Short mmCIF file of C-alpha atoms in Angstrom, two decimals:
data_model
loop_
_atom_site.label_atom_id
_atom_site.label_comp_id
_atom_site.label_asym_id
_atom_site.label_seq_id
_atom_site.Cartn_x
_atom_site.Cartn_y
_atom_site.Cartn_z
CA UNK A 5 6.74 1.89 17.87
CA UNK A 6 5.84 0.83 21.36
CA UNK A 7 2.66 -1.41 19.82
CA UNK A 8 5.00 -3.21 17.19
CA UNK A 9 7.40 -3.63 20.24
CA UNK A 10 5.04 -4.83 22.23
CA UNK A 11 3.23 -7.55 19.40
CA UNK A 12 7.37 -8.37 18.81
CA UNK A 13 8.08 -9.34 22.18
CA UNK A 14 5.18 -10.95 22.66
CA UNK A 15 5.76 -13.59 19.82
CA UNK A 16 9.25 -14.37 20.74
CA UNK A 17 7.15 -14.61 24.50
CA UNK A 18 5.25 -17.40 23.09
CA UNK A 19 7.21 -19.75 20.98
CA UNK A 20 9.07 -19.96 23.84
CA UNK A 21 6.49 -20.67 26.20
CA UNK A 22 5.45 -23.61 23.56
CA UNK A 23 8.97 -25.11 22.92
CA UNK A 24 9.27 -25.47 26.48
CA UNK A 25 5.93 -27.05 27.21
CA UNK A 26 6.14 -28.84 24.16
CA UNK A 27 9.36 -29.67 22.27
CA UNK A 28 12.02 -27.01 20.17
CA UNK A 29 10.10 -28.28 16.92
CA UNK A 30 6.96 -26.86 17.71
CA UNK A 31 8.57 -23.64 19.46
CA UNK A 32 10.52 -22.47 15.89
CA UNK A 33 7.09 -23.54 14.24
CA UNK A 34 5.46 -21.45 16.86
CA UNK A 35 7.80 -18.61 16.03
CA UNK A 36 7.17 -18.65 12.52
CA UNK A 37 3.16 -18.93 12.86
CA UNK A 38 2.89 -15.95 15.76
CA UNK A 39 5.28 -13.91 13.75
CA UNK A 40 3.15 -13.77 10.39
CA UNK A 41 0.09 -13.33 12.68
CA UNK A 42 1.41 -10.35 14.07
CA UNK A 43 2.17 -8.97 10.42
CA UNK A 44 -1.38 -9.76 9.75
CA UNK A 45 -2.52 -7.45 12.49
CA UNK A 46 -0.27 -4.75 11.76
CA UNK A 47 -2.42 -5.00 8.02
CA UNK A 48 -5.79 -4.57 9.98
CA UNK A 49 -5.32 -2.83 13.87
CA UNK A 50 -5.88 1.03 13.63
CA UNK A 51 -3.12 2.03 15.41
CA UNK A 52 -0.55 -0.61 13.51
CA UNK A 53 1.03 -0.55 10.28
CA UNK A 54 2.27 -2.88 7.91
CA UNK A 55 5.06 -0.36 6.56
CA UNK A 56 7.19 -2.32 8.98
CA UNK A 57 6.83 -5.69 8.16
CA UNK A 58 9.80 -8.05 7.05
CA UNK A 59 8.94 -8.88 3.70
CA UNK A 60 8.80 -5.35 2.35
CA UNK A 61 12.89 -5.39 2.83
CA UNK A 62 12.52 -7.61 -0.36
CA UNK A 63 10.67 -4.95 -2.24
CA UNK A 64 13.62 -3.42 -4.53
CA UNK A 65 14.87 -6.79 -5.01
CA UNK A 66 12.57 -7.18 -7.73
CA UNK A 67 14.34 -9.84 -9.63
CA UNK A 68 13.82 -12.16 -6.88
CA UNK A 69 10.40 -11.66 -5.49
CA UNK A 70 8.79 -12.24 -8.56
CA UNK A 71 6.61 -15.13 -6.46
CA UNK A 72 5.17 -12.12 -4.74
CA UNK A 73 2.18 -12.48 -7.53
CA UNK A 74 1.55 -15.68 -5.63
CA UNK A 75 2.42 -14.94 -2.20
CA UNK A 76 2.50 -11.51 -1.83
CA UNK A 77 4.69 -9.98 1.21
CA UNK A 78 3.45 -12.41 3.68
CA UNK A 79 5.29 -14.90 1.93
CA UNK A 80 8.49 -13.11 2.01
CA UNK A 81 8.46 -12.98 5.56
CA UNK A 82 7.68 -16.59 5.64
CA UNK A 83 10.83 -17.06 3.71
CA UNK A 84 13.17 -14.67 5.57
CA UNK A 85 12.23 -15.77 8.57
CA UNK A 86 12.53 -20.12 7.73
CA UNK A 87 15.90 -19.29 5.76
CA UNK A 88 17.23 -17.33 9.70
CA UNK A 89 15.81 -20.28 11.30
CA UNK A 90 17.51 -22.77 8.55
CA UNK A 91 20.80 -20.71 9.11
CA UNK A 92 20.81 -20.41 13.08
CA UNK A 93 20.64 -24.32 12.86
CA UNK A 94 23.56 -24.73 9.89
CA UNK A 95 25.73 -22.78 11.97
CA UNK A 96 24.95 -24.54 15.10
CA UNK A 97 25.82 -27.65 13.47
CA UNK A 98 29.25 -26.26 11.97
CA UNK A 99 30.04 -25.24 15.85
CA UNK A 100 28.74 -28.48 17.55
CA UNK A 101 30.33 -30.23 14.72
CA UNK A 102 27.66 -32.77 14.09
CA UNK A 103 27.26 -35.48 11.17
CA UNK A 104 24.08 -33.98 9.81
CA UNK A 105 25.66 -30.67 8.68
CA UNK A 106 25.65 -31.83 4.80
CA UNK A 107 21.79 -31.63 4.88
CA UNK A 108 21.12 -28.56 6.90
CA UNK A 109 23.63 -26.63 3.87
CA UNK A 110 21.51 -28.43 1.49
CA UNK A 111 18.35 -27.71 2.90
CA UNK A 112 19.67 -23.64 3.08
CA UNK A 113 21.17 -23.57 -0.47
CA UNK A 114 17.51 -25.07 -2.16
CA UNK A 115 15.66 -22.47 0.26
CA UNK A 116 17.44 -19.56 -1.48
CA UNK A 117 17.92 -21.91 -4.98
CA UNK A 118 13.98 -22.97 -5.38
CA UNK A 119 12.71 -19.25 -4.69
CA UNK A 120 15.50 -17.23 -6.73
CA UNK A 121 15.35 -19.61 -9.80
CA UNK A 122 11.37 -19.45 -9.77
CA UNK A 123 11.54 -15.52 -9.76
CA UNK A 124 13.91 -15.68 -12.78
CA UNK A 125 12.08 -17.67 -14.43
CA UNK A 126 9.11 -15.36 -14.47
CA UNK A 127 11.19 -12.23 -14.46
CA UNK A 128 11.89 -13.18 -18.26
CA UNK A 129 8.69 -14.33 -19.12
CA UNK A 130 6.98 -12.64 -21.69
CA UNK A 131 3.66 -11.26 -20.64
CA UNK A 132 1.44 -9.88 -23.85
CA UNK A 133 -0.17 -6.69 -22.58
CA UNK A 134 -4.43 -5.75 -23.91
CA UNK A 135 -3.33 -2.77 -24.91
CA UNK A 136 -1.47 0.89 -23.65
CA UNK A 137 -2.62 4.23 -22.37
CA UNK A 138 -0.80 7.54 -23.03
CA UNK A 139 -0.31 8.99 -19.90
CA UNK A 140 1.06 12.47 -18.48
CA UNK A 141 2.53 13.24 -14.97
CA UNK A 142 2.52 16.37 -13.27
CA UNK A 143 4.93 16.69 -10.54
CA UNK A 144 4.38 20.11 -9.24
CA UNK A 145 6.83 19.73 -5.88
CA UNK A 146 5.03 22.33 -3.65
CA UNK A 147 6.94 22.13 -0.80
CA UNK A 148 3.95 20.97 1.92
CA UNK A 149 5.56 22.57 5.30
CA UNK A 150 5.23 25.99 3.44
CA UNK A 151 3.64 26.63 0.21
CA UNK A 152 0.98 24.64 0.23
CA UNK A 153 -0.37 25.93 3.29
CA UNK A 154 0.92 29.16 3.03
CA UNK A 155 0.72 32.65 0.83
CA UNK A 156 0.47 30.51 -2.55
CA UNK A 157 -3.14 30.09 -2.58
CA UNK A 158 -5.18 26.36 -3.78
CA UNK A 159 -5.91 28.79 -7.31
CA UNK A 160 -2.45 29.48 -7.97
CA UNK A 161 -1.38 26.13 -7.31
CA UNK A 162 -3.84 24.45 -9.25
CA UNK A 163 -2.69 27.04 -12.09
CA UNK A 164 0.59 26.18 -12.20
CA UNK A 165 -0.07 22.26 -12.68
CA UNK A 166 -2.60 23.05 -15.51
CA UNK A 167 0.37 24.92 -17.23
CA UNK A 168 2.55 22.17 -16.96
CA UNK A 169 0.73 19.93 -18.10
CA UNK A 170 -0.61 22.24 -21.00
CA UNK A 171 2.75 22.46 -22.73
CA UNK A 172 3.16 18.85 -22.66
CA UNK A 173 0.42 17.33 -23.69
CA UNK A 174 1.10 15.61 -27.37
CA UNK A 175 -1.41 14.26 -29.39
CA UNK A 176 -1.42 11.00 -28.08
CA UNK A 177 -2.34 11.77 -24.66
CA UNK A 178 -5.13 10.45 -22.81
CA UNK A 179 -4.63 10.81 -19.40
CA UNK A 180 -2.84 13.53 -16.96
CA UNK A 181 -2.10 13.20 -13.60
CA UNK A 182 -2.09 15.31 -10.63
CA UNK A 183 -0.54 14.37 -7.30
CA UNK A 184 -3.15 13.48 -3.64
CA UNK A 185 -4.89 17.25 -2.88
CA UNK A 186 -3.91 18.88 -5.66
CA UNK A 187 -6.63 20.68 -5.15
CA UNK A 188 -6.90 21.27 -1.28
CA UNK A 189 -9.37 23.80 -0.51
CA UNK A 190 -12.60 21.70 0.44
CA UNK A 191 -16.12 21.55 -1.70
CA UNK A 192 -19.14 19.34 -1.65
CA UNK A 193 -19.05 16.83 -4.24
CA UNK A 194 -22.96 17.45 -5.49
CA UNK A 195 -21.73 21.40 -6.28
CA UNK A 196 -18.66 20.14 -8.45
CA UNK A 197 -19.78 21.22 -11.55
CA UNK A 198 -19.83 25.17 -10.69
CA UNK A 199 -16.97 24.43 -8.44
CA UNK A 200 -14.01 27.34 -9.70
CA UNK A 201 -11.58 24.03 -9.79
CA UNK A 202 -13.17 21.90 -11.77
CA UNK A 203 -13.61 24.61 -14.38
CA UNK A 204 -10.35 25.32 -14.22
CA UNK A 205 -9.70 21.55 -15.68
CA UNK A 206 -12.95 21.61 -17.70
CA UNK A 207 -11.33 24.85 -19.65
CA UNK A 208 -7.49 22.67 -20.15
CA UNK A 209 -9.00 19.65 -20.96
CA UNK A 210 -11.82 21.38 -23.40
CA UNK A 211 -8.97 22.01 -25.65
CA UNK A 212 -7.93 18.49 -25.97
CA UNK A 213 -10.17 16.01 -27.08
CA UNK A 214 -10.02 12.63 -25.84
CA UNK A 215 -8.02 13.73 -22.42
CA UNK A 216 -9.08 12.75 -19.13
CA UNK A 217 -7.51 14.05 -16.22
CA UNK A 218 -7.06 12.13 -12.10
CA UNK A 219 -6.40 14.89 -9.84
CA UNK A 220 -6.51 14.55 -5.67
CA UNK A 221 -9.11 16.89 -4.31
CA UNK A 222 -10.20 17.27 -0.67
CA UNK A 223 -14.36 17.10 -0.71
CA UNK A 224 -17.45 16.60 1.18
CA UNK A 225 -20.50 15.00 0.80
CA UNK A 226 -24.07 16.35 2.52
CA UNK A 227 -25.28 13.93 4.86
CA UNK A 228 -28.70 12.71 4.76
CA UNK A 229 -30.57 11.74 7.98
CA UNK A 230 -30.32 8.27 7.67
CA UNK A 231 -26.77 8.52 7.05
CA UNK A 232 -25.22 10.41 9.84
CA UNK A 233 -25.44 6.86 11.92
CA UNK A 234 -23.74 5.14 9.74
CA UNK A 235 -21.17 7.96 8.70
CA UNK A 236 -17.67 8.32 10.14
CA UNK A 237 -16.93 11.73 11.89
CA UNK A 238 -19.00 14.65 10.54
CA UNK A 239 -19.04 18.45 10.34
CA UNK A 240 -21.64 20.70 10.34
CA UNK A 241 -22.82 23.23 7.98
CA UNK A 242 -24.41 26.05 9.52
CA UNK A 243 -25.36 27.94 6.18
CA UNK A 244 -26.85 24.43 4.69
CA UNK A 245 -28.14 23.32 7.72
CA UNK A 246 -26.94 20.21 7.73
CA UNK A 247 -23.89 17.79 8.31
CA UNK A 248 -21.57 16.48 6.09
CA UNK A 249 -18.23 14.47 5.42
CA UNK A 250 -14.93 15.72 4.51
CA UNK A 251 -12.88 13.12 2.33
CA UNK A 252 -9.63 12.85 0.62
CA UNK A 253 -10.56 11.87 -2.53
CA UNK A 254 -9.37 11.05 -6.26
CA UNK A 255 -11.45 12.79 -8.64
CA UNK A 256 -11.66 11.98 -12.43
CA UNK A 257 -12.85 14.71 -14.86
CA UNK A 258 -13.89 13.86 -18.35
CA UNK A 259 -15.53 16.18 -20.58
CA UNK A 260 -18.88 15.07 -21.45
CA UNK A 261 -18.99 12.34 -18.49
CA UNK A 262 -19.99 12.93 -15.02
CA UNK A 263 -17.75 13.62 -12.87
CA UNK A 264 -16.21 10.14 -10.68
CA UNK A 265 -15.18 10.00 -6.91
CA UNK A 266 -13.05 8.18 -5.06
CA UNK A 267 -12.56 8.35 -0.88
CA UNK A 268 -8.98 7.38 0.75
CA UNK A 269 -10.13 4.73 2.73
CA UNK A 270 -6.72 3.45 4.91
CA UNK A 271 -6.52 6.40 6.60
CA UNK A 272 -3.32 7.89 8.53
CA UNK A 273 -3.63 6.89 12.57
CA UNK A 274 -4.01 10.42 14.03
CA UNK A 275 -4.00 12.42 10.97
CA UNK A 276 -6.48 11.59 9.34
CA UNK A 277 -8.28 9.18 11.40
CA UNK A 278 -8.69 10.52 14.70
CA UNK A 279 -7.69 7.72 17.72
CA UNK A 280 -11.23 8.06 19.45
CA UNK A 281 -9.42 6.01 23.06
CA UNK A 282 -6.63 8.54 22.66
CA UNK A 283 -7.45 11.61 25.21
CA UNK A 284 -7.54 14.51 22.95
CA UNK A 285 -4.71 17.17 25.22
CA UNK A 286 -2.23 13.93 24.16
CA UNK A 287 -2.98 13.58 20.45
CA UNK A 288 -2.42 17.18 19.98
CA UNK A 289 0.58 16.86 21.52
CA UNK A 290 2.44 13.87 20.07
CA UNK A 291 0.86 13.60 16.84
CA UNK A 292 2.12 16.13 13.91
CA UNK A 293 -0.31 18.72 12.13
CA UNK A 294 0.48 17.19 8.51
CA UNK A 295 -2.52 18.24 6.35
CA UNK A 296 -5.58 16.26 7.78
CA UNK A 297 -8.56 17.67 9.90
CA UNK A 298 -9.82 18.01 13.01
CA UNK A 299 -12.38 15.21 12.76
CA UNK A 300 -10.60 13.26 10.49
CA UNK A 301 -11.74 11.85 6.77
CA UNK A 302 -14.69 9.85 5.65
CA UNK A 303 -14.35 6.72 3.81
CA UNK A 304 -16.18 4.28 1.65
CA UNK A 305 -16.47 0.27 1.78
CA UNK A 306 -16.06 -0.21 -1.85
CA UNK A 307 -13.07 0.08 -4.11
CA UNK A 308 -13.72 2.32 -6.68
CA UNK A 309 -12.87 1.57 -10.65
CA UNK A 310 -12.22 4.56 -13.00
CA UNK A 311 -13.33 3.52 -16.52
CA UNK A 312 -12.47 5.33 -19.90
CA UNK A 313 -16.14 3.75 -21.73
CA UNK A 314 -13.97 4.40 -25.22
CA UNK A 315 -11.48 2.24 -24.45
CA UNK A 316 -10.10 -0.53 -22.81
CA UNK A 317 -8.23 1.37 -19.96
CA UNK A 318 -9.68 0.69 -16.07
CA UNK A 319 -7.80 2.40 -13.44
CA UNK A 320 -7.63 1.88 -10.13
CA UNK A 321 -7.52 5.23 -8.17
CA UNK A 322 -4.86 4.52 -4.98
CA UNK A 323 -4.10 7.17 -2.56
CA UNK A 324 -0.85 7.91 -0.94
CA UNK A 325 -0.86 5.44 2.31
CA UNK A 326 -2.92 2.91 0.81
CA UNK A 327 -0.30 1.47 -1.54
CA UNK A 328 0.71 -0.13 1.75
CA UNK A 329 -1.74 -2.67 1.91
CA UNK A 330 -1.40 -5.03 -0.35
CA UNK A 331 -4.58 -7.16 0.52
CA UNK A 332 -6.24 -3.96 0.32
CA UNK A 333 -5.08 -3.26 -3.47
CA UNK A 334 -6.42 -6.45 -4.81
CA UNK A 335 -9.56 -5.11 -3.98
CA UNK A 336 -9.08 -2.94 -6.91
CA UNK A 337 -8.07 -6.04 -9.60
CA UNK A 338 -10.86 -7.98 -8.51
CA UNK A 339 -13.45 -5.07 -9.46
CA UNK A 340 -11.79 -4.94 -12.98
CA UNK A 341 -8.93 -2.60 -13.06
CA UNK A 342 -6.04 -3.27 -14.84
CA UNK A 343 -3.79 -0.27 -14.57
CA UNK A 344 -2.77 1.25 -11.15
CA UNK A 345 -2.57 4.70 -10.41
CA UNK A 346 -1.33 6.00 -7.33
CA UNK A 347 -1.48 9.99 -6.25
CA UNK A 348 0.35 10.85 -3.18
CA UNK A 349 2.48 13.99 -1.49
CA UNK A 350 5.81 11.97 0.17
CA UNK A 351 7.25 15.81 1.17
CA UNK A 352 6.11 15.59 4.47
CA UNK A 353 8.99 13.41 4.88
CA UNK A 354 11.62 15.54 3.50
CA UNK A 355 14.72 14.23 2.27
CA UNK A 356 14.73 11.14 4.43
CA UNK A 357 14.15 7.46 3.57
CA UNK A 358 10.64 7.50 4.22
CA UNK A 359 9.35 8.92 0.32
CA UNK A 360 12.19 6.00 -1.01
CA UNK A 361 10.49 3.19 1.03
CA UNK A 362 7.04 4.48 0.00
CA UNK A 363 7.93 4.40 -3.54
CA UNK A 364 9.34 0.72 -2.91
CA UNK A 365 5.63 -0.44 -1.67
CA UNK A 366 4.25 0.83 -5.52
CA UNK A 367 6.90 -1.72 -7.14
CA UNK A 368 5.34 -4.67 -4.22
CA UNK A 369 2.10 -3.65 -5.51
CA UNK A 370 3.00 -3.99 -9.40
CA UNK A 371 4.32 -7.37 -9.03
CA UNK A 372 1.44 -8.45 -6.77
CA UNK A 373 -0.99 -7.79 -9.02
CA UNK A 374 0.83 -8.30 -12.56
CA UNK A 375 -0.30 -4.54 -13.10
CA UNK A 376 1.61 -1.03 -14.42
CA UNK A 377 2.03 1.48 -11.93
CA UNK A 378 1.44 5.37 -12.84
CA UNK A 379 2.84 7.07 -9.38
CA UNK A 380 2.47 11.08 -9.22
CA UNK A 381 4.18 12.45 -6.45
CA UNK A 382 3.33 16.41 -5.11
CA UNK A 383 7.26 15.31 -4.02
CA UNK A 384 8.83 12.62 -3.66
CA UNK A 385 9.19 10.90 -6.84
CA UNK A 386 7.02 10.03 -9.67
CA UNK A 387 7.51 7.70 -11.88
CA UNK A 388 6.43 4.50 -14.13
CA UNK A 389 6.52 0.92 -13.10
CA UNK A 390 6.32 -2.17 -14.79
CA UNK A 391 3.96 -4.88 -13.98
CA UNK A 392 7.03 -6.56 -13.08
CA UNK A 393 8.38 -3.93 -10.44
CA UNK A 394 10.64 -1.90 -12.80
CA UNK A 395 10.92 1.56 -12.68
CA UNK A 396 10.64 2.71 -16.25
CA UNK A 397 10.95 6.41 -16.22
CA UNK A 398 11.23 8.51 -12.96
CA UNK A 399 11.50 11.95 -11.78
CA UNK A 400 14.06 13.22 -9.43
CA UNK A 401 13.64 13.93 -5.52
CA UNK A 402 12.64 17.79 -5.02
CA UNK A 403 12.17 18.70 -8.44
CA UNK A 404 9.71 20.03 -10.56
CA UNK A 405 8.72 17.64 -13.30
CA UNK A 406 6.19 16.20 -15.94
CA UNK A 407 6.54 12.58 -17.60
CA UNK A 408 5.04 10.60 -20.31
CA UNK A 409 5.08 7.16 -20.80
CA UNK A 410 2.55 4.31 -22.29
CA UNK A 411 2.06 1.57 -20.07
CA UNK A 412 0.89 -2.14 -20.67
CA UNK A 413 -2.83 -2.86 -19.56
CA UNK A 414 -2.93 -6.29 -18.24
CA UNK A 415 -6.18 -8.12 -17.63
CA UNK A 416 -5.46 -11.48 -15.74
CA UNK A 417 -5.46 -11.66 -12.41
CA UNK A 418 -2.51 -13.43 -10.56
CA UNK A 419 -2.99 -15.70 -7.62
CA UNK A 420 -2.27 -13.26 -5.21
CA UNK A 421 -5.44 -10.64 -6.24
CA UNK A 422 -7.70 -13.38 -6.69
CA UNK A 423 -6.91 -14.66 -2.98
CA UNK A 424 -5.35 -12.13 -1.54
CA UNK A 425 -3.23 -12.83 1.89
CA UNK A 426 -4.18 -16.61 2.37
CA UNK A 427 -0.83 -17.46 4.07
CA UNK A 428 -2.00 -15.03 7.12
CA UNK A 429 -5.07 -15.74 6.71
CA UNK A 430 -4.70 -19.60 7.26
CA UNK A 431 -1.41 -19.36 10.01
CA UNK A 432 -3.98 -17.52 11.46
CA UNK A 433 -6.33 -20.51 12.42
CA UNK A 434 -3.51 -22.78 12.44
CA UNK A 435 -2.10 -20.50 15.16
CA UNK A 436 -5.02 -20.72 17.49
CA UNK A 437 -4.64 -24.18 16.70
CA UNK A 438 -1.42 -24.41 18.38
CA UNK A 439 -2.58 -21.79 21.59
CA UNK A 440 -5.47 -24.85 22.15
CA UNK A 441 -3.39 -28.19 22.28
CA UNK A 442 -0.21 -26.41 24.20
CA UNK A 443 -2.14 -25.02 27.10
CA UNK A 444 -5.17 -27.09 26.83
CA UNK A 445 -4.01 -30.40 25.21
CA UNK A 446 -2.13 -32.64 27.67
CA UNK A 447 -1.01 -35.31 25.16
CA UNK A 448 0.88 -32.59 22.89
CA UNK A 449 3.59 -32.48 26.47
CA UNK A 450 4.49 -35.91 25.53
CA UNK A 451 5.13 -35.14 22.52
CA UNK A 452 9.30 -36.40 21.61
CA UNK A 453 11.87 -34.14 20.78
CA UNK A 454 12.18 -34.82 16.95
CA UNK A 455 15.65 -36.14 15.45
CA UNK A 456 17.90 -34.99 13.34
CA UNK A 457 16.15 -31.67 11.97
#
């Protein structure tokens, strides 16, 4: 709160340091360039986060943000924040009365017109899907502050999924869901196959051919020499003699296939990535014990890609807080998926709006990308989402549930996960840009005050 304060103030700060050494033009320019910076940051800076910035507020307008596949959020807070800019200026012009207030309402009503009829138009396209998957969601909704951590052990927890999803698996299933650390209790990754959890799953899924099963796991991974440079925090092992990595990770079992891991890899400030400048007597204090460690998690530089190799079905395996990023999800498209599955536990939150907004970032994401969403939620809610941004079957808050559902798989990429955020990316030179010629460039202080805007 106090950094995104802080970056907030400190763009209004500027533009209007520039529109006084400069003219108003290049100050509301200035305003609109630092502002999408900042957002930028808040997508990359450890201890920022983009959950806050203004084009998410667009994200259960689905209908109209259907440019999102081009722009993705950036350009929704490029729009919000021209169309306040265009409407400070009609309004002025209504109270000063001047002749030129015909073509500041036309120039508003085409910024709303030229985006909303766009996003209709693709709304009602038709997009042909490659194919559809079968897939089954487990929503177990072990409450977090108590049971999970509590007398009802990992084993029984575990149990109590595989049952649910055991009496609802139908012939046509080929994939079951569990929610992020289903299985919580930790276990190296190169032991998994005599691990007591994964023969748990190995015994369901033995029964059904065909099935695969995603399930959220917490592991760890022995660290060679070499790597324990290059690693992020590590344990150590006294019994193996050696260090290792703890991960949250998503964790596909497949009988007769070798087992596949993913690693989280945007990572919680202070839960589950430790804030090394933070003094260590303050982080315990002000930051929550909500499930992470006391190192914090491992990642990996690489998306990962889950592929079925008898069929046509790639997933991309996306962990709770990672749906934020949008940038960060095209990573996914570009390596081939073309289904998005996302495992997370929103009870932490409680019956608040936090689980809503989270579940509003999977709809971003779907339109983004032109890809279905499979969410399942430990609680919070699970559900299926179009690729564009509709929720097609859902589960309530709080509740125990299982849903099945066959999802389009779409293989083109759109604009945005080919290129990812370009707007930011660009405003981001052309912002530096502007820093040079105001306090360096004398001839930009001559520069007139433009007519009529």
């Amino acid at each position: 709160v106090l950094a995104n304060s802080f970056l907030m103030s400190t763009v209004f700060w500027l533009a209007s340091v520039i529109y006084k050494k400069s003219s108003s033009f290049l100050g509301y320019v200035s305003l609109l360039t630092f502002w999408i910076i900042m957002e930028h940051l808040n997508s990359r800076l450890l201890i920022l986060t983009p959950w806050l910035n203004l084009g998410n507020t667009l994200g259960n307008d689905v209908a109209f943000i259907q440019w999102y596949d081009i722009t993705g959020v950036a350009g929704g807070t490029l729009w919000i924040v021209l169309f306040n800019i265009a409407l400070y200026f009609t309004f002025s012009a209504l109270r000063e009365e001047k002749d030129y207030l015909a073509k500041r309402l036309v120039i508003l009503l085409l910024l709303f017109l030229i985006p909303a009829g766009y996003s209709l138009l693709k709304y009602y396209r038709t997009y042909i899907p490659a194919g559809s998957t079968d897939i089954l969601i487990v929503q177990p909704n072990i409450d977090p502050h108590s049971e999970k951590f509590g007398s009802y052990s990992f084993e029984m927890q575990l149990e109590k999924m595989l049952d649910m999803a055991d009496e609802n698996i139908s012939g046509g299933t080929e994939w079951v869901i569990f929610p992020e650390t289903a299985i919580d209790d930790p276990f190296y990754e190169e032991d998994v196959y005599e691990n007591k959890y994964y023969l748990m799953i190995d015994s369901l899924l033995s029964n059904y051919g065909g099935v695969s099963l995603i399930t959220g796991a917490t592991t760890m991974k022995s660290l060679q020499v070499n790597d324990i440079q290059a690693a992020g925090p590590a344990g150590s092992d006294e019994k193996r003699g050696k260090q290792f990595e703890v991960y949250n990770t998503a964790m596909k079992i497949s009988p007769g296939e070798d087992v596949a891991f993913y690693h989280k890899s945007k990572l919680v400030p202070g839960i589950e990535k430790k804030i090394r400048s933070l003094p260590a007597l303050i982080e315990e204090k002000i930051i929550p014990d909500l499930g992470g460690t006391m190192t914090g998690y491992g990642t990996q530089d690489e998306r990962t890609v889950f592929y079925d190799p008898d069929s046509l079905v790639r997933i991309a395996p996306v962990i709770c807080y990672e749906s934020v990023y949008g940038d960060f999800i095209t990573g996914y498209i570009r390596n081939g998926s073309n289904l998005i599955v996302i495992i997370t536990n929103d009870g932490w939150w409680k019956n608040t709006a936090g689980y809503r907004q989270h579940l509003m970032f999977a709809r971003i994401r779907a339109i983004e990308n032109r890809r279905s969403v499979a969410r399942a939620a430990n609680t919070g809610i699970s559900c299926f989402i179009d690729h564009k941004g509709r929720i097609i079957k859902r589960s309530g808050w709080w509740e125990e549930s299982v849903l099945s559902h066959s999802p389009g798989l779409y293989d083109r990429m759109s604009f945005y996960s080919r290129n990812g955020d370009f707007i930011s990316r660009y405003l981001s030179v052309f912002g530096a840009f502007i820093l040079i010629i105001t306090f360096i460039g004398a001839p930009l202080r001559r520069l007139r005050e433009p007519q009529n805007f």
